[in-house]
Amino acid sequence: MRKFAVFSGFLGSGKTTTMMALTRYHTAHHGKAAMISNDLGKGVTLADDRLARLSGVNASQITDECICFCHDVLTKRLNAYFDEGCELVISDIPGFGVGALEHVYHGLSRDYPGQFELAPFTVLIESRHAALLRAGEGGDMATILYAQLMEADLIVLNKCDLLDSAELEADMQWLKEQFPQADILAISAVTGEGLEALSQALTQGTASMRHPVIDYEDADLGKAMDSLTEYYLEYAAHVCCNDFDGTAYLSDIAHAVQAELQAGEHEIPHMKLLAWEPEGDFGKVDLLGIDRPVEVTRRFERRCTDIAVVLNANAACPAAVLDEVIWDAVRTNSRLYQLDLTVFRKECFNLGE
Ligand SMILES: Nc1nc2c(ncn2[C@@H]2O[C@H](COP(=O)(O)OP(=O)(O)O)[C@@H](O)[C@H]2O)c(=O)[nH]1
Ligand SMILES: [Mg+2]
């Protein structure tokens, strides 16, 4: 089997966490699997890929370009994985992912016919966003979520560990009624619930290869996509004396960014801070919106002296503002923790500019 699946879905819906959990689960129970993290920054280290590899998952990254538009790179990577014995490879997609069905699935089947088996086109949605849609709320985000879900052969309702059974039932029912073209699965990437069903759905099912009716030129959709700014930062931090709490340091930066963006009324759907020390211990903090609590996804086990840090963010805010807010938070907190910084890369660009 040479099965390839694309995971689309909103920022922070849990694509990376699910790809990691599923790659691990499928490899342990069925056959070898691999995951690819895809994002746009040129030559950057992706926090998602580094997190997956620090966690011991069979993973790699494709940067510089969306897999929508670099089929040569993607097919080489897929063939390498399949040739080494993988039967399932999953990739995510940068930004909002809308259009990936057309560009990746239809593009591959046109340009590389018969080389790969395409799994059901999969869209993740987190429970909180499903509830927003069901309530008729969500503003610009709802426009994007609808467009994403219209492309789905398989909708994966993630983070169901955060729902009670009545909420879960209501969301599932609503998704089934609204998106009858898709199968619906509920999972929790964190507890592992639903991973067997997801593994079966991807390996046993096939892509429908539909052409959904989505107005990709829709002004609201275009405006929402163009408002997105991407930010990449990579640096090393060395404490001048003693040692420090790496998890608290990452959390303090996330809180500072959140407070500044909140004051400026800008939204930040996802910011990831990943840091690791030479022995392989690591910490990760996620910010999923200006009004959501900062999440410590993984704590350092020991206190730190030297760490490498990767910070990736997507915000609905001008590039100059995001650049200043994040850099200021990093610099100020690094000073407070008495850290010397060596910056390797800093990139910030707006997708619409
Ligand atoms: N409670 C809960 N949190 C999750 C689950 N899956 C992902 N998360 C958290 O959601 C945040 C975003 O996850 P991530 O995989 O980076 O999302 P992505 O941007 O779609 O790749 C992280 O803080 C994860 O720990 C889940 O099943 N349950
Ligand atoms: Mg991700």
Tab-separated table of C-alpha atoms in Angstrom, residues 34 36 58 61-62 104 112 124 127-128 159 213 226-227 240 258 264 273 277 296 315 317 333 345:
chain	number	residue	atom	x	y	z
A	34	ALA	CA	5.458	8.784	8.340
A	36	ILE	CA	5.434	15.600	6.725
A	58	ASN	CA	9.109	9.276	11.830
A	61	GLN	CA	9.464	18.827	6.783
A	62	ILE	CA	8.920	20.584	3.460
A	104	VAL	CA	-2.581	18.493	-4.212
A	112	TYR	CA	1.604	11.416	-11.461
A	124	LEU	CA	-9.706	18.445	11.159
A	127	SER	CA	-14.604	20.884	19.093
A	128	ARG	CA	-14.629	24.555	20.077
A	159	LYS	CA	-10.223	17.373	21.025
A	213	VAL	CA	-18.410	24.142	-5.377
A	226	ASP	CA	-4.779	37.812	3.026
A	227	SER	CA	-4.924	39.083	6.595
A	240	CYS	CA	24.811	33.809	32.173
A	258	GLN	CA	-0.986	37.650	24.067
A	264	GLY	CA	-4.103	46.148	19.888
A	273	LEU	CA	7.192	28.022	21.155
A	277	GLU	CA	18.464	21.497	25.341
A	296	VAL	CA	1.842	24.159	28.223
A	315	ALA	CA	-1.659	36.070	13.297
A	317	CYS	CA	-2.287	41.407	12.084
A	333	ASN	CA	11.818	38.126	28.843
A	345	ARG	CA	16.804	33.476	11.660
